[in-house]
Short mmCIF file of C-alpha atoms and ligand atoms in Angstrom, two decimals:
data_model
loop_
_atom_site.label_atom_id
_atom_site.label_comp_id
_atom_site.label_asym_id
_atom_site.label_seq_id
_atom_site.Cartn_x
_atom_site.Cartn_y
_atom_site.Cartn_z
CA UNK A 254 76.65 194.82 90.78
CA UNK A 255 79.12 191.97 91.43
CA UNK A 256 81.37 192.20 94.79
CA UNK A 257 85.25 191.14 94.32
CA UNK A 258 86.52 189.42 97.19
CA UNK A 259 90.38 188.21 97.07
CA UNK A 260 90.93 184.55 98.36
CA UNK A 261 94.50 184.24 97.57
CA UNK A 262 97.20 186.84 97.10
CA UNK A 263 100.98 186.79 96.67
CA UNK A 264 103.53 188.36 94.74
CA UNK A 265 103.26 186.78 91.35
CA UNK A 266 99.66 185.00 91.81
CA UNK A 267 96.06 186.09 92.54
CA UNK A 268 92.60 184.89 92.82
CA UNK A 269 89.92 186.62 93.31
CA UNK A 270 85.81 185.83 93.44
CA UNK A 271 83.22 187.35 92.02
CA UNK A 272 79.87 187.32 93.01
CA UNK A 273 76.59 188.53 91.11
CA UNK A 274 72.64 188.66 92.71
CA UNK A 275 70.29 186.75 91.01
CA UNK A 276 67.64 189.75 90.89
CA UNK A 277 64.38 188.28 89.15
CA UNK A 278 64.57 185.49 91.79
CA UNK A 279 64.44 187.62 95.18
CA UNK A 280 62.78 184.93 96.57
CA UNK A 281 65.24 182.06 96.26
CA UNK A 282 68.58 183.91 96.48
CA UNK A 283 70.86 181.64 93.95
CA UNK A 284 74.26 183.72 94.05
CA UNK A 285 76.55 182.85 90.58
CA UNK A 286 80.60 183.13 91.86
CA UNK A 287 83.29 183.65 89.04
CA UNK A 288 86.99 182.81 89.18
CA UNK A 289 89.35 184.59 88.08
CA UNK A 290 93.48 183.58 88.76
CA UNK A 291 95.87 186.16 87.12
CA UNK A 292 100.23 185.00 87.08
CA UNK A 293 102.47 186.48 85.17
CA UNK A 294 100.43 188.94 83.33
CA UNK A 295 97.97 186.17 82.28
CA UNK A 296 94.38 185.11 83.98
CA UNK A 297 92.40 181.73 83.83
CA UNK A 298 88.20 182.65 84.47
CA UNK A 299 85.55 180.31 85.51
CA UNK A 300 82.55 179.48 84.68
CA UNK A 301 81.91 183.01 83.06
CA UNK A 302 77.64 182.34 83.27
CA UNK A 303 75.28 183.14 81.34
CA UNK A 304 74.79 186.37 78.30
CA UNK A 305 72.87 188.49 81.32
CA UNK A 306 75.90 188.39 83.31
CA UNK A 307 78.67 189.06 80.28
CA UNK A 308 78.89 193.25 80.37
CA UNK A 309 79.23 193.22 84.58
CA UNK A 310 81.42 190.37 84.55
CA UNK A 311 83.48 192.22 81.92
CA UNK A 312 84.06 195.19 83.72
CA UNK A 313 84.66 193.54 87.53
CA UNK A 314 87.50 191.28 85.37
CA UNK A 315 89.06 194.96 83.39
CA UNK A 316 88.91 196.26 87.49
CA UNK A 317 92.13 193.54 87.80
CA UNK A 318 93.87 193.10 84.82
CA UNK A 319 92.71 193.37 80.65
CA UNK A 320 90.50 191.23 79.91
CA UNK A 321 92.50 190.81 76.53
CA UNK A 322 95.00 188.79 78.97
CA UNK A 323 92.85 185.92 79.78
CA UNK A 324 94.36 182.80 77.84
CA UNK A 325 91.65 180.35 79.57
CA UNK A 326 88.45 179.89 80.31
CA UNK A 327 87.67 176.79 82.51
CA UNK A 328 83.83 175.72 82.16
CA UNK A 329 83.16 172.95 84.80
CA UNK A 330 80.13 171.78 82.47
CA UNK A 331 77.88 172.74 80.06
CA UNK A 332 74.87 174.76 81.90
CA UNK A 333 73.69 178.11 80.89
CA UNK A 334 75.08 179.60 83.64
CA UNK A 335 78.09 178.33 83.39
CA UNK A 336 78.67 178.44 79.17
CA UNK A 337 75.50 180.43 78.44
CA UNK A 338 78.31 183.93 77.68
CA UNK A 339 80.93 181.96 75.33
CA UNK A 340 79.97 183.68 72.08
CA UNK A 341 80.67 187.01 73.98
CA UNK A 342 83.85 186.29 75.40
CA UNK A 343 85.22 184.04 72.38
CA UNK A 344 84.98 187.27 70.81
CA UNK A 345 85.98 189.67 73.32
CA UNK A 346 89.09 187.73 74.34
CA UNK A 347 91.80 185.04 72.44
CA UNK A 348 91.00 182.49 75.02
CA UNK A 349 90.94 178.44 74.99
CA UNK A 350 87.65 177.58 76.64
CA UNK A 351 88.65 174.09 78.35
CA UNK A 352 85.45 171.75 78.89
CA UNK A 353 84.55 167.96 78.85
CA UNK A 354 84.89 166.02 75.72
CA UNK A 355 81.36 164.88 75.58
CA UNK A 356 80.37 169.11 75.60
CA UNK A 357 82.33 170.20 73.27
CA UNK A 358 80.10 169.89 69.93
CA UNK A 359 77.22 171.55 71.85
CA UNK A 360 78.73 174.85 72.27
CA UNK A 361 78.04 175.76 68.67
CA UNK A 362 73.96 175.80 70.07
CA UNK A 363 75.31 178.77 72.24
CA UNK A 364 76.27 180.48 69.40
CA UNK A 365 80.10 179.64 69.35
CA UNK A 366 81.57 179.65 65.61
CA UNK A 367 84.92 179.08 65.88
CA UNK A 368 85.30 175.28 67.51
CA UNK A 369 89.12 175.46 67.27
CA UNK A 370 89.00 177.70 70.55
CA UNK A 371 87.53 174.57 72.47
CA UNK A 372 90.23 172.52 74.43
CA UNK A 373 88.12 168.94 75.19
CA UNK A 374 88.77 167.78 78.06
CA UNK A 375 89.43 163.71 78.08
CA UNK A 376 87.19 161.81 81.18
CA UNK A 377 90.42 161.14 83.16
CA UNK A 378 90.78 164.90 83.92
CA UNK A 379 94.41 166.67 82.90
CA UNK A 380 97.58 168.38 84.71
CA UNK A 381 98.27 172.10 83.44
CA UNK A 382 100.77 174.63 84.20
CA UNK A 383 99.77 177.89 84.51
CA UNK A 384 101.89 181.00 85.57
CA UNK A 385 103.54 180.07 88.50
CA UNK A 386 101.12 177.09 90.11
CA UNK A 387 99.97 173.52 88.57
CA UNK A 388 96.14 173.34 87.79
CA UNK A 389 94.61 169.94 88.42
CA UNK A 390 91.27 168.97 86.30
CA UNK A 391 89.64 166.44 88.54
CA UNK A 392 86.50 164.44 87.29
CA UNK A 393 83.42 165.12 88.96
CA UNK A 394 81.24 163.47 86.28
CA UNK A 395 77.20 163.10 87.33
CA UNK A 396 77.73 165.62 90.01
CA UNK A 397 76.00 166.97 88.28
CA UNK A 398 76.66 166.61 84.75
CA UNK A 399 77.88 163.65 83.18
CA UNK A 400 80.86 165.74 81.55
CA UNK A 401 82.01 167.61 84.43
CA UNK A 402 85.47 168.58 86.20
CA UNK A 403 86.42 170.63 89.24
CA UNK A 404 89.74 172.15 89.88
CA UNK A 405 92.19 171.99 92.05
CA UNK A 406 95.36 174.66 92.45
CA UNK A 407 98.74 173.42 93.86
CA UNK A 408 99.60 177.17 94.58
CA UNK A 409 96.67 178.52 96.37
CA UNK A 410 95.35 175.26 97.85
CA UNK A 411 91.73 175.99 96.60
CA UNK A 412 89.34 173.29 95.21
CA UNK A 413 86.91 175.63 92.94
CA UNK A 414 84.09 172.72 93.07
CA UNK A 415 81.45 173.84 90.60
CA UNK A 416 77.88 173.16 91.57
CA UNK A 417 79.27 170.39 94.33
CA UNK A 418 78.61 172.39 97.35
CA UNK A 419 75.98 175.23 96.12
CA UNK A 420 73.84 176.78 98.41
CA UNK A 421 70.35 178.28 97.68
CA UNK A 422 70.87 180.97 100.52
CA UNK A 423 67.33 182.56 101.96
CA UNK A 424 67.78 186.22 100.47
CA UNK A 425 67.76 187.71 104.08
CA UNK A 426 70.68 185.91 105.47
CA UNK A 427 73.45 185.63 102.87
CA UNK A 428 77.06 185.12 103.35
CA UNK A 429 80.11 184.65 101.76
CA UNK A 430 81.69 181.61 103.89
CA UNK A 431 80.15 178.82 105.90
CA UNK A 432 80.33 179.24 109.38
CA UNK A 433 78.15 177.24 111.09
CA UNK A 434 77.41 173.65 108.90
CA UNK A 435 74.21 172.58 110.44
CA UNK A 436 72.54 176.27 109.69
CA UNK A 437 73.80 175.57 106.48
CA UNK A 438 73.07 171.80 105.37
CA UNK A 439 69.05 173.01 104.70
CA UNK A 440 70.68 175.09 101.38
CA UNK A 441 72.38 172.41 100.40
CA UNK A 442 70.09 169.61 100.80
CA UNK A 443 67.98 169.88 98.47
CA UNK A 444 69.65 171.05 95.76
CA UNK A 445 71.88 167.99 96.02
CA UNK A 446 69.61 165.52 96.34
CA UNK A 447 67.98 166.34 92.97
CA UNK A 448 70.40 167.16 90.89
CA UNK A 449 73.40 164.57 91.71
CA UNK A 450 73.27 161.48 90.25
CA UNK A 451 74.02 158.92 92.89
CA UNK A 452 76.36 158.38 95.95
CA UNK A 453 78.40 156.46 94.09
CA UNK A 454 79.61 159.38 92.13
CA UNK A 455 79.50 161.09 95.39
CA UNK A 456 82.09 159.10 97.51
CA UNK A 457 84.48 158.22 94.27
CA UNK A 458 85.21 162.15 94.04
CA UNK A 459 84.84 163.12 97.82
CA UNK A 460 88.01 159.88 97.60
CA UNK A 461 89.92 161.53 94.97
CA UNK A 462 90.06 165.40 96.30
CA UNK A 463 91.09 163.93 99.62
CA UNK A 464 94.39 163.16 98.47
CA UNK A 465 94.79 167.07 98.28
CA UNK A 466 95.44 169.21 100.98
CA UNK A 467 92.69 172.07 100.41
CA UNK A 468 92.71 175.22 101.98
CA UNK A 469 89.35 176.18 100.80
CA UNK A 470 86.78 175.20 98.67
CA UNK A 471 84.73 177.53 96.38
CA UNK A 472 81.62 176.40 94.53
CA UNK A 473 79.94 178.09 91.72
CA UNK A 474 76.96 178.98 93.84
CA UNK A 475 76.60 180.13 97.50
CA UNK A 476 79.14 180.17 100.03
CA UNK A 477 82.96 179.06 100.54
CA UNK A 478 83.91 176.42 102.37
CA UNK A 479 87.08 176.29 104.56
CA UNK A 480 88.35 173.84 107.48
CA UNK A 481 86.23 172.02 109.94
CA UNK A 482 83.52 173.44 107.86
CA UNK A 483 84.95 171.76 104.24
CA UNK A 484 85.78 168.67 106.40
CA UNK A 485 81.97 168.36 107.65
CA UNK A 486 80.64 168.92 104.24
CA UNK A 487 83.29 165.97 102.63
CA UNK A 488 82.04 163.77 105.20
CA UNK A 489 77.94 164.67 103.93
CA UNK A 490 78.55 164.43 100.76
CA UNK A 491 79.99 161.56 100.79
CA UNK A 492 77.14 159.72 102.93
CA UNK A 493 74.67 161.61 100.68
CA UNK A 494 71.96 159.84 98.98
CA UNK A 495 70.69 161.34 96.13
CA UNK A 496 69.48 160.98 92.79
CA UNK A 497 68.93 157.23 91.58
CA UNK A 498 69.41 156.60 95.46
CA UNK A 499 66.19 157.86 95.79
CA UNK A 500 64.33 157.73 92.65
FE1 LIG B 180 74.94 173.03 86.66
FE1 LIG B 181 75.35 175.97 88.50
#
């Protein structure tokens, strides 16, 4: 069962986070978090996951608003659990599923027919309007994928930041929001260490999100990040050796 938590509310604009339990892994707790943003009568998901996740995420999403009314789906690259459901919602919904350029032609391995639905996303990133806020499509390519974007929102000042900042939490002491970095940094380390590419990558997008003033940040795994706690975590990752670093 997934748990809805609201991160940003006003009159015309919403976002709210979903979180499922990874249940065959009770030993390393791996938490998948959905996005959904709903303005005028439309919603942007994402990073819908995988087919095992499709039914719950389905119903949690018809909890806020049709699911008929999503026009967007944003995958920030081309894992499983990020794509793995695209055949099910390409035909439950009319949506535009909005990835890199270099993923589109792989989606059809997921089972996706209809390629027109796929918006490719060019390296630079892209500007978007969407109901009543501007979505920003920031590169974030090797971290980990090499076709991979996060996404910033004008409106609600949240950076959703894909697998940059996911936690493995230990399955007896989960949260929902960093609150103490140092207890935290263990179920991050490793995770980024292996699978980022390089610090290079690393410190070119910890630069570019800087120039935005971020209220929170939410990754696709584990907990949010907000304040002192999102500044400490810019200034790791940006330090961070990892992948050829330390081959
Ligand atoms: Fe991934
Ligand atoms: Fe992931």
């Amino acid at each position: 069962m997934s748990e809805d938590t609201i991160l940003y509310e006003d009159s015309d604009y919403k976002w709210i986070m979903f979180s499922f339990d990874d249940e065959e892994h009770e030993d390393r707790f791996l938490s998948l978090n959905q996005y959904l943003i709903i303005s005028k009568g439309s919603a942007l998901l994402i990073d819908p996951g995988s087919d095992e996740i499709f039914e719950e995420l389905y119903a949690a999403v018809a909890r806020h608003i049709d699911p008929k009314k999503i026009k967007l789906i944003f995958l920030s690259h081309q894992d499983p659990d990020v794509a793995g459901s695209i055949t099910h919602w390409s035909v439950a919904t009319q949506a535009k599923f909005v990835i890199s350029k270099i993923w589109t032609r792989f989606m059809s391995h997921y089972g996706l027919v209809d390629m027109e639905r796929l918006v490719a996303l060019e390296d630079k990133g892209a500007k978007l309007s969407f109901g009543s806020s501007v979505l920003h499509f920031i590169p974030a390519h090797f971290l980990h994928s090499p076709g991979n974007f996060t996404l910033y929102d004008e409106k609600s000042k949240i950076l959703f930041s894909g697998d940059i900042g996911a936690a493995v939490l230990p399955p007896w002491d989960v949260y929902k929001e960093v609150e103490d970095f140092d207890k935290h940094l263990p179920f991050l380390e490793g995770f980024h260490q292996r699978y980022m590419a390089g610090n290079l990558f690393c410190k070119k997008w910890v630069s570019a999100v800087r120039k935005y003033e971020i209220e929170q940040m939410a990754p696709q795994h584990g907990a949010l990040f907000k304040k002192e706690e999102l500044e400490m975590f810019l200034a790791w990752f940006d330090n961070l050796e990892c992948g050829g670093d330390i081959l």
